[in-house]
Tab-separated table of C-alpha atoms and ligand atoms in Angstrom:
chain	number	residue	atom	x	y	z
C	601	MET	CA	0.000	0.000	0.000
C	602	VAL	CA	1.295	3.486	-0.807
C	603	GLN	CA	1.808	5.512	2.328
C	604	GLU	CA	1.284	9.247	2.351
C	605	ARG	CA	3.286	11.639	4.439
C	606	ARG	CA	3.600	15.366	4.587
C	607	LYS	CA	6.859	17.290	4.526
C	608	ASN	CA	7.232	21.012	3.883
C	609	GLY	CA	3.566	21.150	2.838
C	610	ILE	CA	4.039	18.588	0.052
C	611	MET	CA	1.851	15.494	-0.054
C	612	GLN	CA	4.381	12.753	-0.624
C	613	SER	CA	4.339	9.116	-1.491
C	614	PRO	CA	7.444	7.006	-0.888
C	615	LYS	CA	8.082	6.437	-4.586
C	616	ASN	CA	10.140	8.947	-6.526
C	617	ASN	CA	12.263	9.450	-3.422
C	618	ILE	CA	15.011	10.937	-5.561
C	619	SER	CA	13.019	14.069	-6.079
C	620	ASN	CA	11.662	14.485	-2.537
C	621	GLU	CA	14.588	16.619	-1.510
C	622	VAL	CA	14.499	18.646	-4.697
C	623	LEU	CA	10.779	19.275	-4.400
C	624	GLY	CA	11.249	20.153	-0.746
C	625	GLY	CA	13.581	22.876	-2.003
C	626	LEU	CA	10.772	24.225	-4.178
C	627	SER	CA	8.445	24.380	-1.183
C	628	SER	CA	11.016	26.367	0.767
C	629	GLU	CA	11.478	28.681	-2.215
C	630	ILE	CA	7.730	29.279	-2.763
C	631	PRO	CA	6.050	28.273	0.515
C	632	ASP	CA	2.486	29.024	-0.592
C	633	LEU	CA	2.735	27.021	-3.853
C	634	GLU	CA	0.364	24.026	-3.808
C	635	ILE	CA	2.143	20.821	-4.788
C	636	SER	CA	0.646	17.350	-4.872
C	637	ARG	CA	2.306	13.960	-4.956
C	638	GLN	CA	-0.897	12.038	-4.352
C	639	PRO	CA	-0.843	8.930	-6.570
C	640	GLU	CA	-4.224	9.741	-8.138
C	641	ASP	CA	-3.044	13.275	-9.022
C	642	LEU	CA	0.204	11.941	-10.489
C	643	THR	CA	-1.825	9.633	-12.736
C	644	GLU	CA	-4.478	12.149	-13.661
C	645	TYR	CA	-2.305	15.214	-14.235
C	646	GLY	CA	0.581	13.254	-15.711
C	647	ARG	CA	-1.314	12.204	-18.809
C	648	ASP	CA	-3.544	13.593	-21.534
C	649	TRP	CA	-6.173	11.921	-23.724
C	650	THR	CA	-3.494	10.125	-25.779
C	651	ARG	CA	-3.370	7.219	-23.312
C	652	LEU	CA	-0.403	5.583	-25.070
C	653	TYR	CA	2.198	6.662	-22.485
C	654	PRO	CA	2.193	5.675	-18.800
C	655	PRO	CA	2.332	8.842	-16.646
C	656	GLU	CA	5.380	9.211	-14.345
C	657	PRO	CA	5.541	12.807	-13.060
C	658	CYS	CA	7.509	13.592	-9.896
C	659	GLY	CA	4.808	15.982	-8.690
C	660	ILE	CA	2.082	18.407	-9.702
C	661	ALA	CA	2.372	22.146	-8.995
C	662	PHE	CA	-0.813	24.253	-8.968
C	663	PRO	CA	0.307	27.899	-9.194
C	664	ARG	CA	-2.239	30.614	-8.481
C	665	SER	CA	-0.440	33.676	-9.834
C	666	GLU	CA	1.931	34.967	-12.477
C	667	GLU	CA	4.436	35.648	-9.708
C	668	GLN	CA	4.387	31.998	-8.573
C	669	ILE	CA	4.943	30.807	-12.138
C	670	LEU	CA	7.878	33.172	-12.568
C	671	ARG	CA	9.503	31.930	-9.389
C	672	LEU	CA	8.735	28.308	-10.238
C	673	VAL	CA	10.405	28.566	-13.652
C	674	ARG	CA	13.452	30.314	-12.166
C	675	TRP	CA	13.703	27.603	-9.518
C	676	ALA	CA	13.397	24.867	-12.202
C	677	ASN	CA	16.316	26.428	-14.084
C	678	SER	CA	18.543	26.436	-11.045
C	679	ALA	CA	17.458	22.972	-9.828
C	680	GLY	CA	17.589	21.434	-13.319
C	681	VAL	CA	14.011	20.121	-13.128
C	682	ALA	CA	12.012	19.642	-16.314
C	683	LEU	CA	8.517	21.174	-16.334
C	684	VAL	CA	5.448	20.034	-18.268
C	685	PRO	CA	2.959	22.904	-18.685
C	686	SER	CA	-0.514	21.431	-18.386
C	687	GLY	CA	-4.003	22.642	-19.343
C	688	GLY	CA	-7.154	20.541	-19.693
C	689	ARG	CA	-5.058	17.577	-20.925
C	690	THR	CA	-7.388	16.901	-23.852
C	691	GLY	CA	-4.435	16.671	-26.258
C	692	LEU	CA	-4.082	13.676	-28.531
C	693	SER	CA	-0.335	13.686	-29.280
C	694	GLY	CA	1.083	13.351	-25.760
C	695	GLY	CA	2.121	17.033	-25.557
C	696	ALA	CA	1.020	17.274	-21.907
C	697	VAL	CA	2.225	13.829	-20.827
C	698	ALA	CA	4.845	13.680	-18.056
C	699	ALA	CA	6.366	10.242	-18.620
C	700	LYS	CA	9.921	10.912	-17.400
C	701	GLY	CA	9.684	12.208	-13.852
C	702	GLU	CA	8.985	15.839	-14.823
C	703	LEU	CA	7.128	18.310	-12.605
C	704	VAL	CA	3.707	19.120	-14.077
C	705	VAL	CA	2.620	22.760	-13.900
C	706	SER	CA	-1.158	22.647	-13.917
C	707	MET	CA	-3.009	25.854	-14.766
C	708	ALA	CA	-6.212	24.542	-13.167
C	709	ARG	CA	-6.172	27.141	-10.340
C	710	MET	CA	-5.721	30.067	-12.739
C	711	ASP	CA	-9.074	30.399	-14.482
C	712	ARG	CA	-10.245	33.911	-13.665
C	713	LEU	CA	-11.850	36.465	-15.945
C	714	LEU	CA	-9.558	39.496	-15.883
C	715	GLU	CA	-11.381	41.911	-18.184
C	716	PHE	CA	-14.110	42.237	-20.801
C	717	ASP	CA	-13.744	45.320	-22.975
C	718	PRO	CA	-16.935	46.080	-24.965
C	719	VAL	CA	-15.268	48.719	-27.145
C	720	ASP	CA	-12.279	46.601	-28.103
C	721	ARG	CA	-14.536	43.534	-28.067
C	722	THR	CA	-11.896	41.578	-26.221
C	723	LEU	CA	-11.862	39.206	-23.313
C	724	THR	CA	-8.791	38.850	-21.105
C	725	VAL	CA	-8.658	35.654	-19.041
C	726	GLU	CA	-6.168	33.531	-17.173
C	727	ALA	CA	-4.810	30.621	-19.181
C	728	GLY	CA	-6.620	27.947	-17.161
C	729	MET	CA	-10.102	29.082	-18.144
C	730	ILE	CA	-12.134	26.317	-19.815
C	731	THR	CA	-12.797	27.038	-23.512
C	732	GLU	CA	-16.565	26.615	-23.193
C	733	LYS	CA	-16.642	29.181	-20.389
C	734	ILE	CA	-15.038	31.681	-22.757
C	735	GLN	CA	-17.719	30.932	-25.340
C	736	GLN	CA	-20.369	31.521	-22.658
C	737	LEU	CA	-18.822	34.799	-21.486
C	738	ALA	CA	-18.684	36.022	-25.079
C	739	ALA	CA	-22.339	35.025	-25.667
C	740	GLU	CA	-23.449	36.791	-22.455
C	741	ASN	CA	-22.037	39.946	-24.014
C	742	GLY	CA	-23.762	39.424	-27.374
C	743	LEU	CA	-20.552	38.242	-29.059
C	744	MET	CA	-18.947	34.962	-29.997
C	745	PHE	CA	-15.645	33.166	-29.447
C	746	PRO	CA	-15.671	31.045	-32.591
C	747	VAL	CA	-13.010	28.418	-31.856
C	748	ASP	CA	-15.088	25.299	-31.300
C	749	PHE	CA	-14.491	21.564	-30.895
C	750	ALA	CA	-15.846	18.574	-28.997
C	751	ALA	CA	-13.361	18.841	-26.097
C	752	LYS	CA	-14.314	22.464	-25.316
C	753	GLY	CA	-15.938	21.471	-22.002
C	754	SER	CA	-12.575	20.250	-20.652
C	755	SER	CA	-9.850	22.021	-22.628
C	756	GLN	CA	-8.285	25.240	-21.360
C	757	ILE	CA	-7.559	28.343	-23.379
C	758	GLY	CA	-3.828	28.210	-22.574
C	759	GLY	CA	-3.689	24.719	-24.074
C	760	ASN	CA	-5.699	25.925	-27.065
C	761	LEU	CA	-3.038	28.547	-27.700
C	762	ALA	CA	-0.181	26.149	-27.051
C	763	THR	CA	-1.529	23.800	-29.715
C	764	ASN	CA	-3.097	26.470	-31.960
C	765	ALA	CA	-6.362	24.508	-31.664
C	766	GLY	CA	-8.464	24.100	-34.806
C	767	GLY	CA	-11.770	22.248	-34.563
C	768	VAL	CA	-15.008	22.358	-36.508
C	769	LYS	CA	-15.300	26.056	-37.478
C	770	VAL	CA	-11.884	26.691	-39.000
C	771	LEU	CA	-13.405	26.834	-42.478
C	772	ARG	CA	-15.137	30.098	-41.597
C	773	TYR	CA	-13.324	31.512	-38.582
C	774	GLY	CA	-9.772	30.254	-38.797
C	775	LEU	CA	-7.572	28.825	-36.036
C	776	THR	CA	-7.038	29.893	-32.420
C	777	ARG	CA	-4.097	32.004	-33.604
C	778	ASP	CA	-6.499	34.286	-35.505
C	779	TRP	CA	-8.274	35.366	-32.285
C	780	VAL	CA	-5.340	36.149	-30.021
C	781	VAL	CA	-4.438	39.832	-29.662
C	782	GLY	CA	-2.326	39.613	-26.548
C	783	MET	CA	-0.769	37.279	-24.026
C	784	ARG	CA	1.452	37.269	-20.982
C	785	VAL	CA	4.024	34.509	-20.990
C	786	VAL	CA	6.759	33.329	-18.651
C	787	THR	CA	9.581	32.160	-20.893
C	788	GLY	CA	11.681	29.082	-20.174
C	789	ALA	CA	14.436	31.527	-19.185
C	790	GLY	CA	12.171	32.823	-16.414
C	791	GLU	CA	11.242	36.210	-17.861
C	792	LEU	CA	7.773	37.690	-18.146
C	793	LEU	CA	6.750	38.931	-21.604
C	794	ASP	CA	3.660	41.060	-22.256
C	795	VAL	CA	3.136	40.327	-25.926
C	796	ASN	CA	1.189	42.561	-28.364
C	797	ARG	CA	-0.935	44.175	-25.630
C	798	GLY	CA	-4.346	43.798	-27.308
C	799	LEU	CA	-3.410	45.624	-30.502
C	800	ILE	CA	-5.012	44.851	-33.844
C	801	LYS	CA	-2.169	46.536	-35.736
C	802	ASN	CA	1.397	46.392	-34.517
C	803	ALA	CA	4.143	46.460	-37.140
C	804	THR	CA	7.108	46.568	-34.786
C	805	GLY	CA	9.062	43.562	-35.932
C	806	TYR	CA	8.801	39.883	-35.125
C	807	ASP	CA	5.377	38.945	-33.778
C	808	LEU	CA	6.264	36.808	-30.766
C	809	ARG	CA	2.595	35.873	-30.270
C	810	HIS	CA	2.797	33.516	-33.175
C	811	LEU	CA	5.902	31.813	-31.857
C	812	PHE	CA	4.233	30.942	-28.563
C	813	ILE	CA	0.997	29.896	-30.284
C	814	GLY	CA	1.487	26.292	-31.359
C	815	SER	CA	4.763	25.915	-29.425
C	816	GLU	CA	3.295	23.154	-27.220
C	817	GLY	CA	4.721	24.553	-24.005
C	818	THR	CA	8.290	24.296	-25.252
C	819	LEU	CA	9.088	28.034	-25.190
C	820	GLY	CA	7.089	29.493	-22.323
C	821	ILE	CA	4.145	29.074	-19.973
C	822	ILE	CA	1.191	31.156	-21.124
C	823	VAL	CA	-0.252	32.887	-18.081
C	824	SER	CA	-3.089	34.988	-19.512
C	825	VAL	CA	-4.518	35.798	-22.910
C	826	THR	CA	-6.522	38.552	-24.588
C	827	LEU	CA	-8.940	37.258	-27.211
C	828	ARG	CA	-10.796	39.091	-29.948
C	829	LEU	CA	-14.491	38.226	-30.138
C	830	ALA	CA	-16.655	37.925	-33.255
C	831	GLU	CA	-20.100	39.051	-34.284
C	832	PRO	CA	-22.413	36.009	-34.056
C	833	PRO	CA	-23.571	34.745	-37.480
C	834	PRO	CA	-27.226	34.704	-38.557
C	835	SER	CA	-29.322	31.640	-37.773
C	836	GLN	CA	-27.571	28.384	-38.713
C	837	SER	CA	-28.917	25.096	-40.095
C	838	VAL	CA	-27.234	21.711	-40.208
C	839	MET	CA	-27.508	19.187	-43.021
C	840	VAL	CA	-26.154	15.640	-43.023
C	841	VAL	CA	-25.904	13.855	-46.374
C	842	GLY	CA	-24.936	10.255	-47.154
C	843	LEU	CA	-22.403	9.505	-49.906
C	844	GLU	CA	-21.777	6.261	-51.801
C	845	GLY	CA	-18.017	6.798	-51.889
C	846	MET	CA	-15.296	9.333	-51.160
C	847	ASP	CA	-15.133	10.650	-54.713
C	848	PRO	CA	-18.182	12.932	-54.685
C	849	LEU	CA	-17.138	14.490	-51.377
C	850	MET	CA	-15.293	17.420	-52.887
C	851	GLN	CA	-17.939	17.946	-55.560
C	852	VAL	CA	-20.504	18.324	-52.782
C	853	PHE	CA	-18.075	20.668	-50.994
C	854	ASP	CA	-17.519	22.809	-54.117
C	855	LEU	CA	-21.233	23.209	-54.723
C	856	ALA	CA	-21.888	23.940	-51.021
C	857	ARG	CA	-19.228	26.678	-51.018
C	858	GLU	CA	-20.756	28.176	-54.138
C	859	SER	CA	-24.392	28.138	-53.054
C	860	LEU	CA	-24.369	28.431	-49.234
C	861	THR	CA	-22.432	30.436	-46.615
C	862	LEU	CA	-20.705	27.566	-44.843
C	863	SER	CA	-19.526	27.529	-41.235
C	864	ALA	CA	-18.453	23.881	-41.276
C	865	PHE	CA	-17.979	20.997	-43.675
C	866	GLU	CA	-17.190	17.771	-41.809
C	867	PHE	CA	-16.851	14.162	-42.875
C	868	PHE	CA	-17.208	10.738	-41.202
C	869	SER	CA	-17.421	7.111	-42.228
C	870	ASP	CA	-20.214	4.631	-41.510
C	871	LEU	CA	-17.986	2.800	-39.021
C	872	ALA	CA	-17.581	6.074	-37.103
C	873	LEU	CA	-21.368	6.436	-37.137
C	874	SER	CA	-21.812	2.866	-35.855
C	875	TYR	CA	-19.717	3.652	-32.774
C	876	VAL	CA	-21.604	6.897	-32.123
C	877	ILE	CA	-25.099	5.405	-32.337
C	878	ALA	CA	-24.239	2.097	-30.600
C	879	GLU	CA	-25.603	3.310	-27.259
C	880	GLY	CA	-28.975	4.390	-28.737
C	881	SER	CA	-28.433	8.143	-28.566
C	882	PRO	CA	-27.938	10.021	-30.828
C	883	ARG	CA	-29.828	8.147	-33.530
C	884	ALA	CA	-28.699	7.591	-37.141
C	885	PRO	CA	-29.483	10.665	-39.297
C	886	PHE	CA	-31.789	8.756	-41.665
C	887	GLU	CA	-32.934	5.198	-42.311
C	888	SER	CA	-30.554	4.220	-45.085
C	889	ARG	CA	-26.933	3.569	-44.192
C	890	MET	CA	-24.295	4.978	-46.532
C	891	PRO	CA	-20.518	4.368	-46.572
C	892	TYR	CA	-19.680	8.034	-45.858
C	893	TYR	CA	-21.419	11.135	-44.564
C	894	ALA	CA	-20.832	14.877	-44.772
C	895	LEU	CA	-22.122	17.362	-42.216
C	896	LEU	CA	-22.634	20.941	-43.338
C	897	GLU	CA	-23.471	23.942	-41.177
C	898	PHE	CA	-24.448	27.159	-42.940
C	899	ASP	CA	-26.373	30.436	-42.623
C	900	CYS	CA	-30.078	29.759	-43.165
C	901	VAL	CA	-32.431	32.686	-42.713
C	902	GLY	CA	-36.148	32.450	-43.467
C	903	GLU	CA	-37.761	30.889	-46.508
C	904	ASP	CA	-35.015	32.004	-48.895
C	905	GLY	CA	-32.400	30.287	-46.751
C	906	GLU	CA	-34.364	27.053	-46.662
C	907	ALA	CA	-35.041	27.208	-50.427
C	908	ALA	CA	-31.300	27.579	-51.138
C	909	ALA	CA	-30.551	24.606	-48.874
C	910	LEU	CA	-33.168	22.450	-50.600
C	911	ALA	CA	-31.961	23.475	-54.077
C	912	PHE	CA	-28.431	22.450	-53.075
C	913	PHE	CA	-29.712	19.119	-51.759
C	914	GLU	CA	-31.753	18.408	-54.956
C	915	ARG	CA	-28.786	19.161	-57.179
C	916	CYS	CA	-26.545	16.769	-55.176
C	917	LEU	CA	-29.192	14.054	-55.570
C	918	GLU	CA	-29.602	14.690	-59.307
C	919	GLU	CA	-25.857	14.525	-59.853
C	920	GLY	CA	-25.809	11.188	-58.015
C	921	TRP	CA	-23.318	12.507	-55.437
C	922	ILE	CA	-25.522	11.709	-52.449
C	923	GLY	CA	-28.088	9.009	-51.646
C	924	ASP	CA	-29.960	10.546	-48.731
C	925	GLY	CA	-29.910	13.508	-46.384
C	926	VAL	CA	-31.588	15.453	-43.615
C	927	LEU	CA	-31.914	19.181	-42.885
C	928	SER	CA	-32.326	20.338	-39.276
C	929	GLN	CA	-35.706	21.855	-38.454
C	930	SER	CA	-34.864	23.081	-34.962
C	931	GLU	CA	-31.874	23.953	-32.808
C	932	ALA	CA	-32.334	20.682	-30.922
C	933	GLN	CA	-32.189	18.697	-34.156
C	934	ALA	CA	-29.148	20.659	-35.317
C	935	ALA	CA	-27.428	19.798	-32.018
C	936	GLU	CA	-28.320	16.120	-32.403
C	937	LEU	CA	-26.902	16.069	-35.936
C	938	TRP	CA	-23.720	17.756	-34.684
C	939	SER	CA	-23.363	15.093	-32.000
C	940	LEU	CA	-23.063	12.453	-34.744
C	941	ARG	CA	-19.758	14.056	-35.641
C	942	GLU	CA	-18.635	15.450	-32.314
C	943	PHE	CA	-19.141	12.259	-30.282
C	944	ILE	CA	-16.892	10.129	-32.498
C	945	SER	CA	-13.667	10.766	-30.628
C	946	GLU	CA	-15.175	9.985	-27.230
C	947	ARG	CA	-17.149	6.944	-28.417
C	948	ILE	CA	-14.108	5.247	-29.955
C	949	SER	CA	-11.814	6.145	-27.055
C	950	ALA	CA	-12.416	2.818	-25.251
C	951	LYS	CA	-10.668	1.178	-28.228
C	952	THR	CA	-7.436	3.107	-27.516
C	953	PRO	CA	-7.209	4.470	-31.063
C	954	TYR	CA	-3.849	5.158	-32.662
C	955	LYS	CA	-4.501	8.589	-34.112
C	956	ASN	CA	-3.342	10.112	-37.315
C	957	ASP	CA	-4.233	13.748	-37.926
C	958	LEU	CA	-3.210	14.430	-41.495
C	959	SER	CA	-3.673	17.323	-43.861
C	960	THR	CA	-3.068	18.378	-47.395
C	961	ARG	CA	-4.214	21.265	-49.580
C	962	ILE	CA	-7.947	21.150	-50.311
C	963	SER	CA	-7.296	20.684	-54.028
C	964	GLN	CA	-5.353	17.491	-53.236
C	965	VAL	CA	-7.960	15.910	-50.942
C	966	PRO	CA	-9.513	13.379	-53.371
C	967	ALA	CA	-6.155	11.955	-54.509
C	968	PHE	CA	-4.840	12.061	-50.928
C	969	LEU	CA	-7.843	10.078	-49.678
C	970	HIS	CA	-7.332	7.426	-52.341
C	971	ALA	CA	-3.617	7.096	-51.664
C	972	LEU	CA	-4.272	6.716	-47.927
C	973	GLU	CA	-7.096	4.271	-48.528
C	974	ASP	CA	-4.710	2.084	-50.543
C	975	VAL	CA	-2.253	1.983	-47.631
C	976	VAL	CA	-4.998	1.320	-45.100
C	977	LEU	CA	-6.565	-1.521	-47.100
C	978	SER	CA	-3.263	-3.251	-47.762
C	979	ARG	CA	-1.557	-2.680	-44.385
C	980	TYR	CA	-4.416	-2.720	-41.865
C	981	PRO	CA	-6.608	-5.578	-43.138
C	982	ASP	CA	-7.165	-6.899	-39.602
C	983	PHE	CA	-7.744	-3.604	-37.799
C	984	GLU	CA	-10.837	-1.423	-37.696
C	985	VAL	CA	-10.028	1.947	-39.254
C	986	VAL	CA	-12.298	4.886	-38.482
C	987	TRP	CA	-12.158	7.923	-40.789
C	988	TYR	CA	-13.499	11.371	-40.011
C	989	GLY	CA	-12.316	14.921	-40.203
C	990	HIS	CA	-12.544	18.548	-41.127
C	991	ILE	CA	-12.437	17.840	-44.790
C	992	GLY	CA	-13.323	21.431	-45.716
C	993	ASP	CA	-9.883	22.322	-44.276
C	994	GLY	CA	-8.101	19.398	-45.971
C	995	ASN	CA	-7.753	17.712	-42.524
C	996	LEU	CA	-8.392	13.999	-42.111
C	997	HIS	CA	-8.425	11.984	-38.868
C	998	LEU	CA	-7.430	8.387	-39.437
C	999	ASN	CA	-7.990	6.296	-36.297
C	1000	ILE	CA	-6.759	2.727	-36.009
C	1001	LEU	CA	-8.649	0.859	-33.264
C	1002	LYS	CA	-6.822	-1.566	-30.984
C	1003	PRO	CA	-8.169	-5.121	-31.187
C	1004	ASP	CA	-9.085	-6.323	-27.678
C	1005	ASP	CA	-6.727	-9.300	-27.875
C	1006	LEU	CA	-3.622	-7.252	-28.725
C	1007	SER	CA	-1.406	-5.680	-26.038
C	1008	LEU	CA	-0.888	-1.920	-26.160
C	1009	ALA	CA	2.802	-2.369	-26.948
C	1010	GLU	CA	2.141	-4.787	-29.838
C	1011	PHE	CA	-0.576	-2.546	-31.208
C	1012	LYS	CA	1.596	0.595	-31.059
C	1013	LYS	CA	4.425	-1.249	-32.794
C	1014	ALA	CA	2.118	-2.446	-35.568
C	1015	CYS	CA	0.804	1.087	-36.149
C	1016	GLU	CA	4.297	2.549	-36.138
C	1017	SER	CA	5.408	0.098	-38.798
C	1018	VAL	CA	2.648	1.373	-41.107
C	1019	ASN	CA	3.466	5.003	-40.302
C	1020	GLU	CA	6.351	4.894	-42.745
C	1021	GLU	CA	3.891	4.398	-45.596
C	1022	ILE	CA	1.229	6.753	-44.254
C	1023	PHE	CA	3.755	9.540	-43.768
C	1024	GLY	CA	5.306	8.706	-47.109
C	1025	VAL	CA	1.941	9.588	-48.658
C	1026	VAL	CA	1.796	12.769	-46.564
C	1027	ALA	CA	5.290	13.793	-47.684
C	1028	ARG	CA	4.400	13.057	-51.321
C	1029	PHE	CA	1.373	15.352	-51.050
C	1030	ARG	CA	3.432	18.005	-49.221
C	1031	GLY	CA	0.988	17.693	-46.343
C	1032	SER	CA	1.286	17.717	-42.566
C	1033	VAL	CA	1.750	14.804	-40.149
C	1034	SER	CA	-0.184	16.814	-37.576
C	1035	ALA	CA	-2.848	19.163	-38.846
C	1036	GLU	CA	-4.276	20.266	-35.504
C	1037	HIS	CA	-3.364	17.826	-32.699
C	1038	GLY	CA	0.243	18.947	-32.374
C	1039	VAL	CA	3.493	16.997	-32.438
C	1040	GLY	CA	3.967	16.135	-28.761
C	1041	LEU	CA	5.543	12.738	-28.185
C	1042	LEU	CA	3.458	10.800	-30.667
C	1043	LYS	CA	4.470	12.630	-33.831
C	1044	GLN	CA	7.908	13.819	-32.732
C	1045	PRO	CA	9.808	11.068	-34.628
C	1046	TYR	CA	7.988	12.117	-37.804
C	1047	LEU	CA	8.518	15.885	-37.634
C	1048	ASP	CA	10.956	15.655	-40.533
C	1049	ARG	CA	8.185	14.431	-42.849
C	1050	SER	CA	6.575	17.883	-42.694
C	1051	ARG	CA	9.537	20.143	-41.845
C	1052	ASP	CA	12.853	20.135	-43.685
C	1053	PRO	CA	16.193	19.912	-41.808
C	1054	HIS	CA	16.857	23.660	-42.147
C	1055	GLU	CA	13.505	24.449	-40.581
C	1056	ILE	CA	14.120	22.006	-37.724
C	1057	HIS	CA	17.517	23.612	-37.145
C	1058	TYR	CA	15.863	27.046	-36.840
C	1059	LEU	CA	13.138	25.622	-34.553
C	1060	SER	CA	15.824	24.289	-32.197
C	1061	GLY	CA	17.593	27.658	-32.306
C	1062	ILE	CA	14.371	29.428	-31.315
C	1063	LYS	CA	13.900	26.977	-28.448
C	1064	ARG	CA	17.412	27.750	-27.188
C	1065	VAL	CA	16.667	31.480	-27.142
C	1066	PHE	CA	13.531	31.183	-24.998
C	1067	ASP	CA	14.470	28.101	-22.982
C	1068	PRO	CA	18.290	27.958	-22.810
C	1069	ASN	CA	18.368	25.144	-20.251
C	1070	TRP	CA	15.753	23.131	-22.155
C	1071	ILE	CA	13.543	22.751	-19.069
C	1072	LEU	CA	10.155	23.286	-20.745
C	1073	ASN	CA	8.540	20.138	-22.097
C	1074	PRO	CA	11.815	18.523	-23.243
C	1075	GLY	CA	11.361	15.776	-25.828
C	1076	LYS	CA	8.057	17.188	-27.053
C	1077	MET	CA	7.876	18.537	-30.604
C	1078	LEU	CA	11.697	18.661	-30.883
C	1079	PRO	CA	14.034	15.790	-29.971
C	1080	GLU	CA	15.675	15.901	-26.511
C	1081	ALA	CA	18.646	18.290	-26.392
J	618	MLT	C1	-12.052	15.745	-33.695
J	618	MLT	O1	-12.020	16.271	-34.803
J	618	MLT	O2	-13.041	15.099	-33.316
J	618	MLT	C2	-10.911	15.994	-32.777
J	618	MLT	O3	-9.791	16.458	-33.449
J	618	MLT	C3	-10.589	14.805	-31.917
J	618	MLT	C4	-10.157	13.574	-32.658
J	618	MLT	O4	-9.572	13.659	-33.737
J	618	MLT	O5	-10.364	12.486	-32.150
J	619	ZN	ZN1	-10.319	17.315	-35.293
């Protein structure tokens, strides 16, 4: 049985004794910093949703202020302790996993609203605020924070910045990066930067915002952020259509872009649908089952809006691109249709999926899909492969499900052996091995399939500038120093 004891305010378990003394030093340095070494916290805060790496942090720090983070990072530099910045841990590439005895820095206690400015239409919040809460605060003020994805109820805005989160509305509203007008960051060198200060226009040299956004906690710890908010769109409708094959997908997309004002164009396979509807709710969109489905969200105001939607639907039927479809008639029905797409990730999670998050240019999508399908059919004949994605952005999620009778290690090895071919296709199409999930641990060995050696050299140089002792998230995104 693990025994707990308290020393210098730190909850300790006997394991990881090596770091007890070191962590005791941290407690003396910042006496009011909350630190946990409870086994359940080590497990929970040491991992993210990737689930492929056993968590092994030495402790979890829960700072409550910018000042505590500054002192913590300075202490980590002098003590030589690696830190893993941690948000809602909804990541899917292992970016927030602490598998090598690192100290996790959880932003969970820093989730306050700092300011809403109605003239600037900005919201300034601490980095630990949950994404959905930001959406709610924006809506309460008649505005919208348009970055949206299924994990929004758990993910934190700091993590969204650190991974430049995408999601289901990128087609219309862009990525997280497009909504950030300011941030305060503690660099790996232990300095506080107040970046861009809420400005829309600021042509004073390198824009450091965009270095920290997408840096996966390797350059600094984001402490607070100022976000631009959008005007909400007019009333939206959702349509789900069934397709016989992948080929008509982009024809449907082209016509939809031409005839409707799209907010989203998503894609999923029938196997994905089977997992989502297996528990009885939500229900299948219509009676007939089709191999693939597309979900469209678009502006739909009054009778004209509905007539345009129906004309689009008729034309797709006439062309033979789709076999069936449904148009939402209420907000509740729109939400149910959305859940067919948004529940996929959660409903397949029990199968410990090996995730691929690939992208190419939109014009290349049909050929890219075929090339990937060839690899999947020849190399994964015994595994279930679930396809879905933000196809309107050229982003495809390819999930390989673990058979129950295969160990995690065997399964991971099998998937990694096919990666060579999958990423070969990605390289051939000049695509990305991680469109929106980040590099983390999972995609780190494959960074060179999307970035050339010169780029990787410059990335390492940038890391050295902001984090000279390589204490922030070492081994994530870039190889260990
Ligand atoms: C999604 O599109 O559902 C998210 O990126 C999560 C996932 O890929 O599983
Ligand atoms: Zn996604």
